[in-house]
Structure formats: structure tokens, C-alpha cells
Short mmCIF file of C-alpha atoms in Angstrom, two decimals:
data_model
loop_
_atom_site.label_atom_id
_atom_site.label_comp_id
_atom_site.label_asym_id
_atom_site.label_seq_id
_atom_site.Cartn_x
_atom_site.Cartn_y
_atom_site.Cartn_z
CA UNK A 1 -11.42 8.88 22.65
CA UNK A 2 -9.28 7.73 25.59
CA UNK A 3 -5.85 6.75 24.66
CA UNK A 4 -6.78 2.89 25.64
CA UNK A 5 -9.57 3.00 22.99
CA UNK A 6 -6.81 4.57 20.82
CA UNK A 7 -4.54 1.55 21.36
CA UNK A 8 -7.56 -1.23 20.83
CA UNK A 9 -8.82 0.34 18.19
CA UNK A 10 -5.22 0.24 15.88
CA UNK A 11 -3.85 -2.97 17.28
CA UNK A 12 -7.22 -4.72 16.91
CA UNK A 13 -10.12 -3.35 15.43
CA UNK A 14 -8.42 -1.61 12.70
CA UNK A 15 -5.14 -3.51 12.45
CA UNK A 16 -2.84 -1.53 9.76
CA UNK A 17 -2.34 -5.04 7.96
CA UNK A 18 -4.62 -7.09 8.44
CA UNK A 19 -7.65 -4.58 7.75
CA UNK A 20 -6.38 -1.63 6.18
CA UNK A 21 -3.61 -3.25 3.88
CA UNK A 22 -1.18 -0.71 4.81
CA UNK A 23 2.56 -1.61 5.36
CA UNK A 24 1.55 -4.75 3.11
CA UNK A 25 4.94 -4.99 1.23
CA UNK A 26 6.93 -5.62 4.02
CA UNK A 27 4.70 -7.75 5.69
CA UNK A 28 4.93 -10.04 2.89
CA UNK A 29 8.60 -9.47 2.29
CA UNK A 30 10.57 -9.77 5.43
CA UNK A 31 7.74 -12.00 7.33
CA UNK A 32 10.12 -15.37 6.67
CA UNK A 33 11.91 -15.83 9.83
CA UNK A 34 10.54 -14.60 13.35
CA UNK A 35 13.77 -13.07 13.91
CA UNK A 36 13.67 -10.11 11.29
CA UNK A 37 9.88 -10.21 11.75
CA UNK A 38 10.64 -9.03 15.03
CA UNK A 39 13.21 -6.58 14.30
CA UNK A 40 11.79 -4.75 11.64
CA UNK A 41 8.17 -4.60 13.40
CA UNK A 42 10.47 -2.99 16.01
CA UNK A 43 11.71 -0.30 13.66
CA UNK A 44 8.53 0.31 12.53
CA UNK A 45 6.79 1.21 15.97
CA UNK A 46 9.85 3.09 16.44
CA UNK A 47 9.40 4.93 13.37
CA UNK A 48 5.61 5.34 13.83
CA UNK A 49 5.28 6.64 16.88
CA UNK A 50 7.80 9.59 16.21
CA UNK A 51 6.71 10.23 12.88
CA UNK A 52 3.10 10.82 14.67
CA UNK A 53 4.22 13.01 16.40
CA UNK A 54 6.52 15.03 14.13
CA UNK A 55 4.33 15.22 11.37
CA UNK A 56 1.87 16.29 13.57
CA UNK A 57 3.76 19.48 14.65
CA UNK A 58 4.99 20.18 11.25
CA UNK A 59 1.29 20.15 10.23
CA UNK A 60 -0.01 22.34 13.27
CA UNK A 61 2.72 24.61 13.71
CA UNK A 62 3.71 25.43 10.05
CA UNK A 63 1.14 24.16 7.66
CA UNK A 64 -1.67 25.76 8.93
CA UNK A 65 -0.45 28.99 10.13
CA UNK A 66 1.52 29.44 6.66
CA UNK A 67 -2.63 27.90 5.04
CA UNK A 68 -0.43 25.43 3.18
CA UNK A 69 -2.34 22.43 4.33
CA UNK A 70 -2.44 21.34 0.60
CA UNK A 71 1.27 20.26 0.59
CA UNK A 72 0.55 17.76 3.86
CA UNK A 73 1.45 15.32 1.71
CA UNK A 74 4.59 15.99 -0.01
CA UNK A 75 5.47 17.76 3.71
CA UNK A 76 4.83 14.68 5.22
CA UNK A 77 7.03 12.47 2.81
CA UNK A 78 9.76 14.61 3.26
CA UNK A 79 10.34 14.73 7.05
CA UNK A 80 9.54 11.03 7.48
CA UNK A 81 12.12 10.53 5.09
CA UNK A 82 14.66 13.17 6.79
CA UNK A 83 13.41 11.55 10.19
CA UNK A 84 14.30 7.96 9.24
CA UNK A 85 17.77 9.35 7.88
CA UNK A 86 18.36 11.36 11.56
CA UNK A 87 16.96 8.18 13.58
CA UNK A 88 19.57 5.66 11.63
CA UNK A 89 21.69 8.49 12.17
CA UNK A 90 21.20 8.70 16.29
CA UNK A 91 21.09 4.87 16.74
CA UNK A 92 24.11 4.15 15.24
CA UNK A 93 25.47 6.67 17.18
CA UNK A 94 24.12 6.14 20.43
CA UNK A 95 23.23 2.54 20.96
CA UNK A 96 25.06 -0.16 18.44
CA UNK A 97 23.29 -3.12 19.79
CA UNK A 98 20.11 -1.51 18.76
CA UNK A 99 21.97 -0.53 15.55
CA UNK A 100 22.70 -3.59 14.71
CA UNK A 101 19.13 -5.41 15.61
CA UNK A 102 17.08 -2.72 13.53
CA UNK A 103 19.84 -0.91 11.14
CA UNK A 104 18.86 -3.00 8.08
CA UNK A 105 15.02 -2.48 8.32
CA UNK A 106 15.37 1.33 8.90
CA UNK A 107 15.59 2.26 5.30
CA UNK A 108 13.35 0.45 3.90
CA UNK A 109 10.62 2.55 6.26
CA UNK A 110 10.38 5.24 4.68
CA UNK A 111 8.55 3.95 1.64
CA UNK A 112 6.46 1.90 3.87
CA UNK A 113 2.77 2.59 3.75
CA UNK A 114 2.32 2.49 6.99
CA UNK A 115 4.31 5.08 8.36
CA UNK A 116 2.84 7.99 5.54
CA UNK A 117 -0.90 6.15 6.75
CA UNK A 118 -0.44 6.76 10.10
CA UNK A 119 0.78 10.58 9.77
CA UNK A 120 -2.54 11.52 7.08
CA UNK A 121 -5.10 9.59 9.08
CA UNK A 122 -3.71 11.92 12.39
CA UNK A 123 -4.55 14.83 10.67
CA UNK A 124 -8.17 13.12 9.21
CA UNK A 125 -9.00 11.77 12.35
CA UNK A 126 -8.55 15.20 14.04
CA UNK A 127 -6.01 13.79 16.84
CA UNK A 128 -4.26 15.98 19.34
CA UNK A 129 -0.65 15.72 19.92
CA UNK A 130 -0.61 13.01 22.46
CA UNK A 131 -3.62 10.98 20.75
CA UNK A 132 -1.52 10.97 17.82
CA UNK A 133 1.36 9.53 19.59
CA UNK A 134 -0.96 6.85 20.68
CA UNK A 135 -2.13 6.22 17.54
CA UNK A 136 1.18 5.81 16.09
CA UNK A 137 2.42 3.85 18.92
CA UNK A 138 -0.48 1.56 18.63
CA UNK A 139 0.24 1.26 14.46
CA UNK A 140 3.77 0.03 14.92
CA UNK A 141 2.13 -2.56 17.70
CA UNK A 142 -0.63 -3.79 15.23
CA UNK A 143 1.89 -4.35 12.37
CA UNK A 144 4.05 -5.99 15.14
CA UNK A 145 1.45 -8.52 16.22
CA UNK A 146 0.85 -9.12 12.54
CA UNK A 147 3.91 -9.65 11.37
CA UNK A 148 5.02 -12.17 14.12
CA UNK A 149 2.58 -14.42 14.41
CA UNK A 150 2.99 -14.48 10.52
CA UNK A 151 6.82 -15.12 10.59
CA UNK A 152 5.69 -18.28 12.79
CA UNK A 153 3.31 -19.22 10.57
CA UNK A 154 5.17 -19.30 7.54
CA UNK A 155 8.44 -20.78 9.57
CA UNK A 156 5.84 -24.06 10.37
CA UNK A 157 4.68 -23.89 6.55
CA UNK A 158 8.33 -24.66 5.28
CA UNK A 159 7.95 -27.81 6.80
CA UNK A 160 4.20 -29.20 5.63
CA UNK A 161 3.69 -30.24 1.62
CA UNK A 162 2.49 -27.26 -0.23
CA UNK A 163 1.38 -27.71 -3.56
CA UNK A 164 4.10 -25.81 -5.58
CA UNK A 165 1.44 -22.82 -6.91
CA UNK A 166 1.10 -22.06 -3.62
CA UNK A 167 4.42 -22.34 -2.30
CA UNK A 168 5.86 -19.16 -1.06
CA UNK A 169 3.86 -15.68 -1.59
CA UNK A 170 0.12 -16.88 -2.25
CA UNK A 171 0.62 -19.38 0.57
CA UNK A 172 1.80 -16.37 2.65
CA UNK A 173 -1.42 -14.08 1.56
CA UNK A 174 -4.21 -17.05 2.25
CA UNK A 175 -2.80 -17.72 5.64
CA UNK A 176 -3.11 -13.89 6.02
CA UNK A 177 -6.45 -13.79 5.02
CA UNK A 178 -7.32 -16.36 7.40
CA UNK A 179 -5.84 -13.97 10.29
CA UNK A 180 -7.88 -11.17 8.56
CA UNK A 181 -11.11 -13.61 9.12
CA UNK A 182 -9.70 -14.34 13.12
CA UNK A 183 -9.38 -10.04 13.60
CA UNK A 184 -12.60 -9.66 12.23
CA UNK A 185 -13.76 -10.67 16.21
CA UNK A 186 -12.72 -6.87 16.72
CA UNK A 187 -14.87 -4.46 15.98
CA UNK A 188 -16.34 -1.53 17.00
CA UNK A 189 -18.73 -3.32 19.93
CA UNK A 190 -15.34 -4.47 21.40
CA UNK A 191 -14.52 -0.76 22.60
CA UNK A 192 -18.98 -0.80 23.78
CA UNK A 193 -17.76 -3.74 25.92
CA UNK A 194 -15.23 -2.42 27.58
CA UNK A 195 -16.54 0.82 28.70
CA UNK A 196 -14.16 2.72 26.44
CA UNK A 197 -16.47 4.96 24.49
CA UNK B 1 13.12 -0.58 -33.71
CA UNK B 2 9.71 -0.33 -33.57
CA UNK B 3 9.44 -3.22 -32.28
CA UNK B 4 11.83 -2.61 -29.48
CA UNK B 5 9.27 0.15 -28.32
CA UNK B 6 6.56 -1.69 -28.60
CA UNK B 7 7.89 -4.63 -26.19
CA UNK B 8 8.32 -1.86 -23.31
CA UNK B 9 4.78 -0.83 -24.16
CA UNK B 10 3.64 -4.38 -23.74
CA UNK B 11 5.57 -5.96 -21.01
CA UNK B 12 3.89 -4.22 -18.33
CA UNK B 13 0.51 -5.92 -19.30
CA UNK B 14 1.03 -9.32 -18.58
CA UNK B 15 5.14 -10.58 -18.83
CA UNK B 16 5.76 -8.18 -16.28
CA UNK B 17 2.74 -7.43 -14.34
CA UNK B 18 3.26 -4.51 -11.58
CA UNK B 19 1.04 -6.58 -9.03
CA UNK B 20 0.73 -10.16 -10.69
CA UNK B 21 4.04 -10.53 -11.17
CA UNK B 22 6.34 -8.20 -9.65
CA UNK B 23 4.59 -7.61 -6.43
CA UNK B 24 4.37 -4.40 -6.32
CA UNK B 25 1.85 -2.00 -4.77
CA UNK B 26 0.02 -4.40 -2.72
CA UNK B 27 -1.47 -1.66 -0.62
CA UNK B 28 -3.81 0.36 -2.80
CA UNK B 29 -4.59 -2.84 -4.79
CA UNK B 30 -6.29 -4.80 -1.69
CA UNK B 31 -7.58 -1.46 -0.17
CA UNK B 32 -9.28 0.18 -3.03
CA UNK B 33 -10.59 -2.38 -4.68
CA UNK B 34 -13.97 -2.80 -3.03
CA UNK B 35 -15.97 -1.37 -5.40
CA UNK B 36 -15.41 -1.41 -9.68
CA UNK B 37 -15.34 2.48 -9.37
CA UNK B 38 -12.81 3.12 -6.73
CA UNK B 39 -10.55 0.69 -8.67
CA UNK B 40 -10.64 2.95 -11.87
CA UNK B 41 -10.54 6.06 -9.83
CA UNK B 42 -7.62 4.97 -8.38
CA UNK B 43 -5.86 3.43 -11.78
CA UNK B 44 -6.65 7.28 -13.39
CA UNK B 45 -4.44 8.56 -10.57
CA UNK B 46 -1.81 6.38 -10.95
CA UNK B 47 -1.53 6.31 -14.61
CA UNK B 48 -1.18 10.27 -14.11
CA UNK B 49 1.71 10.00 -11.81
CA UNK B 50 3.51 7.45 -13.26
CA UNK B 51 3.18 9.11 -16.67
CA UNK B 52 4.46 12.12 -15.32
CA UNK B 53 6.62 11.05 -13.14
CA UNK B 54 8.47 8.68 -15.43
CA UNK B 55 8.52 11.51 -18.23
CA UNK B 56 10.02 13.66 -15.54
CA UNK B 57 12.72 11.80 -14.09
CA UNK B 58 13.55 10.60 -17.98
CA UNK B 59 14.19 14.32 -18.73
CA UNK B 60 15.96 15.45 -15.30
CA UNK B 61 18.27 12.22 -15.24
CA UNK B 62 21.42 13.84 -16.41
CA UNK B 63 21.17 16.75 -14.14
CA UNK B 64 19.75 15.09 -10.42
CA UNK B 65 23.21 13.73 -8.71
CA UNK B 66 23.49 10.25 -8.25
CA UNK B 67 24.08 10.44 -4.22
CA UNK B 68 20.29 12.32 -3.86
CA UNK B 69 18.03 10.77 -6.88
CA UNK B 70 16.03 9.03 -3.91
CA UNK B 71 14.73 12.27 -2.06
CA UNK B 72 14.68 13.99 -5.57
CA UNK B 73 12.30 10.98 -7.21
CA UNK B 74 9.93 11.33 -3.87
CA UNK B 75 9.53 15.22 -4.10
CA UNK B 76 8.61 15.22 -8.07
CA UNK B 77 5.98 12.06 -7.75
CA UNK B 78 4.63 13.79 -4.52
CA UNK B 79 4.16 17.17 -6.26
CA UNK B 80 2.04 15.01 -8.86
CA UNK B 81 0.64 12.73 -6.21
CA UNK B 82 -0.60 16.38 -4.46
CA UNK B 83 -2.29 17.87 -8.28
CA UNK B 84 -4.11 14.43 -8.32
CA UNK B 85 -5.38 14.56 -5.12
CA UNK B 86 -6.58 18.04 -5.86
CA UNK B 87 -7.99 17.95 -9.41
CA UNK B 88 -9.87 14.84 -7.54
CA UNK B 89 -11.03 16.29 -4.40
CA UNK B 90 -12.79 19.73 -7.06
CA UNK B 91 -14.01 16.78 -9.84
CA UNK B 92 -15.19 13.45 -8.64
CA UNK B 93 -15.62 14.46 -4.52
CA UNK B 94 -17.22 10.92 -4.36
CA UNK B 95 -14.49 8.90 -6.11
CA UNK B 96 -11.99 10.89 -3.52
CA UNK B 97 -13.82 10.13 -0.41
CA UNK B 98 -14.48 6.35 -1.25
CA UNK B 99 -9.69 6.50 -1.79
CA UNK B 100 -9.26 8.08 1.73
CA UNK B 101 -6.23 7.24 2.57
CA UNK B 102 -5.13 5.39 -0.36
CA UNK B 103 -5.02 8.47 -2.12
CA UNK B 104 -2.06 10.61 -0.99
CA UNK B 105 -0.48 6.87 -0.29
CA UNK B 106 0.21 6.88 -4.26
CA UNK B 107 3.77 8.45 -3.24
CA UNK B 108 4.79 5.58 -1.30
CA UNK B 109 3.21 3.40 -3.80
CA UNK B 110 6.05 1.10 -4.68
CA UNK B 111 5.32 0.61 -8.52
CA UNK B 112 6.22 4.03 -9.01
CA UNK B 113 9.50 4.86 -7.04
CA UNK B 114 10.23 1.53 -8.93
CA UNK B 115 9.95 2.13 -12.19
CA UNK B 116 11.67 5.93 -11.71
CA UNK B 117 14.70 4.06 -10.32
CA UNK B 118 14.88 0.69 -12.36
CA UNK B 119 13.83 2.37 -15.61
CA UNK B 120 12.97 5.47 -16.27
CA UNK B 121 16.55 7.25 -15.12
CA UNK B 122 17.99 4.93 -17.58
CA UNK B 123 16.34 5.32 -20.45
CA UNK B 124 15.09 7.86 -23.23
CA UNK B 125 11.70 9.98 -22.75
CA UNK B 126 9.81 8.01 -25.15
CA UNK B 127 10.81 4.72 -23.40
CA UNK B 128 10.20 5.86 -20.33
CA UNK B 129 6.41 7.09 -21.38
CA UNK B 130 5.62 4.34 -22.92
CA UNK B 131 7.03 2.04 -20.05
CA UNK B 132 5.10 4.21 -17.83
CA UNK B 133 1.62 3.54 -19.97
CA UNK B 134 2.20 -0.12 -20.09
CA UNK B 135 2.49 -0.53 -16.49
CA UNK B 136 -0.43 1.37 -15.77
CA UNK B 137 -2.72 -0.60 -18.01
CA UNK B 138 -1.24 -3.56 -16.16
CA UNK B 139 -1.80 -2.12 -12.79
CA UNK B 140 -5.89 -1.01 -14.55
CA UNK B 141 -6.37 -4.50 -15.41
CA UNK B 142 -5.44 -6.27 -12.35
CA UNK B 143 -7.31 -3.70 -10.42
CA UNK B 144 -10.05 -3.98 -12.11
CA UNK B 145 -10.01 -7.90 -12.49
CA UNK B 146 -10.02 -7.62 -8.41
CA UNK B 147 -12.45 -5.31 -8.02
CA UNK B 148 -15.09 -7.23 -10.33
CA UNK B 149 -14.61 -10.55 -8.47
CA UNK B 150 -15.11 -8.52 -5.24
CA UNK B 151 -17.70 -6.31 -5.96
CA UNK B 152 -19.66 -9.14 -8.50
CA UNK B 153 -19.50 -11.75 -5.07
CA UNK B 154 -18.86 -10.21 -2.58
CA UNK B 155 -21.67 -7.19 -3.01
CA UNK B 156 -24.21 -8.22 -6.01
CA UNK B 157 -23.07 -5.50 -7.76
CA UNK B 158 -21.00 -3.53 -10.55
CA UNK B 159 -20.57 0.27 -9.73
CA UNK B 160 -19.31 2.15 -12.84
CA UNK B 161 -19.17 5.71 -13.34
CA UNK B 162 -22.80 7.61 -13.50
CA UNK B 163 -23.93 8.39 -16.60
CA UNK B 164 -27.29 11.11 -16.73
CA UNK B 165 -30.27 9.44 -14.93
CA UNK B 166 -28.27 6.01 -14.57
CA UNK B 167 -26.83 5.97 -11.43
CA UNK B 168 -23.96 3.24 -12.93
CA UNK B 169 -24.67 0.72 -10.45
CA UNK B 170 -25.61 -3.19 -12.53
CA UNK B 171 -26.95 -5.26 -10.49
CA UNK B 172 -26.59 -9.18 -10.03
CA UNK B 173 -29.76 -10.87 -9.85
CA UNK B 174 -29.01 -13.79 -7.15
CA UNK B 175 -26.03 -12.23 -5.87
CA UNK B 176 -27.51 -8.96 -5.16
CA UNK B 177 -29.38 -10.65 -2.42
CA UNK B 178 -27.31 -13.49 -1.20
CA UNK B 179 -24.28 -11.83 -1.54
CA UNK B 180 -21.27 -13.51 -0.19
CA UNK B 181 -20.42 -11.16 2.17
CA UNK B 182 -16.19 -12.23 2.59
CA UNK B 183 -15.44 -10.70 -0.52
CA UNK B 184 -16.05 -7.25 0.28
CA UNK B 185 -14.05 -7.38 3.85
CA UNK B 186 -10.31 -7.55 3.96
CA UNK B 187 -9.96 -11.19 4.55
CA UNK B 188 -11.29 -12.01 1.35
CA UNK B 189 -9.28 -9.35 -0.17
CA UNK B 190 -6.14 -10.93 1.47
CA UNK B 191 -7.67 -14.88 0.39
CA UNK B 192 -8.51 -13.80 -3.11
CA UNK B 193 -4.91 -12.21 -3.50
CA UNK B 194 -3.34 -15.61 -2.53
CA UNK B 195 -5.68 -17.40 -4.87
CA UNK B 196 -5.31 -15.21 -8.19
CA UNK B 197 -1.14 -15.00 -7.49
CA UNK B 198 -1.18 -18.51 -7.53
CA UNK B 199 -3.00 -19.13 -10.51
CA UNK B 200 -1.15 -16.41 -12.53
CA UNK B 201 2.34 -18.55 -10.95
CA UNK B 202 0.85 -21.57 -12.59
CA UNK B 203 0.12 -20.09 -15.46
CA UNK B 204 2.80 -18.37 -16.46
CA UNK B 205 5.48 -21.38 -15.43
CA UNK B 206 3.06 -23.51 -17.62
CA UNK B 207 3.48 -21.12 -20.23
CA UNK B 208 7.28 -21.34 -20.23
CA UNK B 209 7.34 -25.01 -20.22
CA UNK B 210 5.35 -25.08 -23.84
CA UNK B 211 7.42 -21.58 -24.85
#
């Protein structure tokens, strides 16, 4: 696949939210203002992307040489949790401002679904080291997009009558299912279209 | 006393439901939950690790420092979360396939990290198991309650496990050919979710009112 099929495919076709229910908690959780939607979709991409990439090595270069491919997972865990550690680490460090926009969101990564997803479906999907970058990159964009245009949503909701069951999270996961229904454009014959496959 | 056990046996079912309730787990619970099967495949796993892992935690929390529980927690429910994935991969091959993903995600799964922090390094062995079992027939039944309305709508059908010459699957008559499609993609996953939370809200704040 060319890396701009790559990107469609995770922002759009198969958006980490929206159709593969990863990264769901935060998505629901932090999705109330656009501000700190913004941020910690930030810090996720972040995350993402060099966690792809990471993982990826530690699976190539020491998994399967060693034939311990059977501990990916607890392997994986472990450096995305080191990695968020070093990258709080580095920021704070380095560049304050940035610190201070995505500092908060940072731990709360490493139990996010997403992040793990994105590492395992690498290896599944048989990516090499750039794809995997790509695919990564384009995760953190997809759960990006998502989360947004969800912070805006529910930002407008505070202000229209909602019946008080609904008020708040089921509210929150109806609208989303509605953006589900809006992705579901995307598919497959979108990549067709464009020449990409 | 006895009765003290009992309540952390129960709570998990409905008072403090892992996804009803508390919110917890969202991932697995909209991902899997296409098909009746997948949904108890996936339950199995969980009650494993959580059993385990609770159990574990329970025994090791006088000797795991306070300043490293976090990393300590992940590495014993991953070493779990790995046996699972393996005594499911040699077992039920189709049961892992149809997980994927979802599968190996059980480490990040919230409900458990949660309970080894907010119970289990707290509290005695027995507690902790028995905590650990309640929760897990919470997280079953809301699974499964998903899964039917999916799979019963949304498909026609109800795929159990294979038993001899049946191949498990009950069909719908009606539904099985006018199915209504929604249900089985993620936006009716997602619409469904927002539908059932708000009921159980109702419910339960209705509950309280008369209590």
C-alpha cells in the first residue's frame, strides 16, 4: 500500500473510534471542551506515531531474532509505557509550552487502547518500518478528527434541552453513533476511486 | 460476615456494573460484540485475567512498593493476558480470529487495571476473588445483553458455541432475511450504547427514588 492509502485508510475508512472502538475511553472522557479535545488528540498522535515505530523495532530486531514473538504483547505494554514516561520526560525538558498544552493527557496514554491497537495491528498487518509510522501517524489523526468535531458537538449540546436520561454520556455515544453512520461514506471503494490501490 | 462477602460478590452485577455503570472497558464491549459467541469468548478471557490478576495483586500487595505498583499491575495482567491469548489461539482458533485485536487489548482493558488498583491491593485474597468474579459476571451479562440485541437485529441470528452436528447458529425467522443491517456495524454499536446507558441511568435513579 502507498503511504497515502495508509493515511485514508486510518483517518477514514477505518477510523480508530469511530469504527474500531479503540481509544473509546478517552474519547468519551475528555471530549467536553474543544480545548483538551485538542490537546490530548495531540498527545495521542504524538504518542502513536513513535510508539509505531518503536514497537516495531523492538519486535523486528529483538523478538524475532531471540523467537520470542509470543511476549509481543506484554513487550509492547512495557515500552509504550517506558516511552510515554521518557516522552513526558523530554517535553518537559525541552519545550514547556508544549509541556504545559499536552503534560496532563500524557499519562493517561498509556492505558489507552489505541496506542497498544496501533503497535499489534503493525505487526498483523505485516507493515514495514516506515508504513508503520504512517499508520501510526494516521491513528493519532483519526482519533484527532474524532475527538474534535465531538468536543464541538457536545459544547453546542450543553446549550439545547436534553431530556435528563440522556444528558451527558448516552447523549455523547448517540451523537457518536451518528458520526459512525456519516464515516460509513468511507470504505474500501474510496481508496478504488482514487487510484490508490 | 457472610454477608459482607457476599455484597462484594454481588455488587459487580448490577449496583456497580463494570460497563453499565462505571464505564469501564468501552473498547472490547462495542468491538466484540457482533456476534453472541465472540461476546462469551471474550467474557472467558476476561474472567481469567481478572481472577488471576486480582488474586495476584491481593497476595503480592505487601511486597510491590507503592512508587512502582502501576508498571508492576501491567506486567502480571499482561503475563495472563499473553496465557489467554495462547491457550485461545491452540483451543478455539475460530473464537481467536473473530477477537483480533481485542484480544491482547485485555491489558489495557480498563476494568482490570481498575479493580487491581481500587480494590484488590486493598483487600484480602478472598475479597479480592470474589470481587474479581462478580465483576466478570457483570461484564458477561452486559456483553452478552449487547451482543443478543446486535446479533438478534442486526444479523437474524444467535451464534452459540457448536455442539456435534449443530453448528450453534439459531436462526430468526423474519429477521434472518430482513435483517436490520445498523446493528451489526459500529454506528449501531455506538447508538445502541447511548440508548441502553440511558435506560440503565433511568432506571437505576428511579430505583433510588422508591429505595
Amino acid at each position: 500500500m502507498s503511504y497515502i492509502a495508509i493515511l485514508i485508510t486510518y483517518i477514514f475508512i477505518s477510523n480508530f473510534i469511530l469504527v474500531q472502538f479503540l481509544g473509546l475511553c478517552p474519547f468519551i472522557g475528555v471530549s467536553k471542551s474543544s480545548e483538551s479535545a485538542l490537546g490530548m488528540g495531540m498527545a495521542v498522535t504524538f504518542v502513536t506515531s513513535i510508539a509505531s515505530v518503536v514497537c516495531w523495532c523492538a519486535y523486528q530486531f529483538i523478538l524475532v531474532p531471540l523467537s520470542l514473538t509470543y511476549l509481543q504483547t506484554i513487550t509492547f505494554i512495557l515500552v509504550i509505557a517506558a516511552l510515554v514516561q521518557l516522552v513526558e520526560m523530554i517535553i518537559r525538558k525541552i519545550s514547556p509550552p508544549l509541556y504545559n498544552a499536552l503534560g496532563i493527557f500524557l499519562p493517561l496514554i498509556t492505558t489507552n487502547c489505541a496506542v497498544l491497537g496501533i503497535a499489534i495491528i503493525n505487526i498483523t498487518e505485516g507493515y514495514n518500518l516506515l508504513e508503520s509510522f504512517f499508520a501510526g501517524l494516521a491513528a493519532g489523526l483519526g482519533f484527532t478528527l474524532a475527538i474534535v468535531l465531538m468536543s464541538n458537538i457536545r459544547e453546542r449540546l450543553d446549550m439545547y434541552p436534553v431530556r435528563r436520561a440522556f444528558k451527558g454520556v448516552p447523549i455523547a455515544f448517540i451523537s457518536a453513533g451518528l458520526m459512525a453512520l456519516a464515516f460509513m461514506a468511507f470504505d474500501k471503494s474510496l481508496l478504488t476511486n482514487l487510484h490508490l490501490v | 460476615m457472610a454477608n459482607k462477602h457476599l455484597h462484594e460478590l454481588t455488587k459487580g452485577i448490577f449496583k456497580e456494573n463494570p460497563t453499565f455503570i462505571i464505564m469501564l472497558g468501552m473498547c472490547p464491549t462495542l468491538g466484540v460484540t457482533t456476534q453472541v459467541v465472540n461476546a462469551l469468548g471474550m467474557s472467558a478471557g476476561v474472567l481469567f485475567v481478572l481472577l488471576c490478576s486480582n488474586v495476584m495483586i491481593s497476595l503480592l500487595k505487601n511486597v510491590i512498593p507503592d512508587s512502582v505498583r502501576i508498571p508492576a499491575y501491567v506486567v502480571v495482567i499482561a503475563s495472563f493476558v499473553t496465557i489467554v491469548e495462547m491457550v485461545m489461539h491452540a483451543f478455539v482458533p475460530s473464537v481467536y480470529k473473530a477477537l483480533g485485536v481485542y484480544l491482547p487489548l485485555i491489558v489495557v482493558n480498563c476494568i482490570i487495571l481498575g479493580r487491581a488498583e481500587a480494590f484488590a491491593n486493598k483487600n484480602t485474597v478472598l475479597d479480592s476473588a470474589l470481587d474479581a468474579i462478580g465483576m466478570s459476571i457483570g461484564f458477561t451479562l452486559a456483553l452478552t445483553l449487547i451482543a443478543l440485541i446486535r446479533e438478534v437485529f442486526g444479523a437474524g441470528t444467535i451464534t452459540l458455541i457448536p455442539i456435534g452436528d449443530w453448528d450453534g447458529v439459531v436462526s430468526i425467522p423474519g429477521l434472518r432475511t430482513w435483517p436490520v443491517r445498523i446493528m451489526t456495524l459500529a454506528a449501531g454499536a455506538l447508538l445502541l450504547m447511548g440508548y441502553l446507558k440511558a435506560f440503565f441511568g433511568w432506571y437505576s435513579e428511579k430505583k433510588q427514588k422508591r429505595g
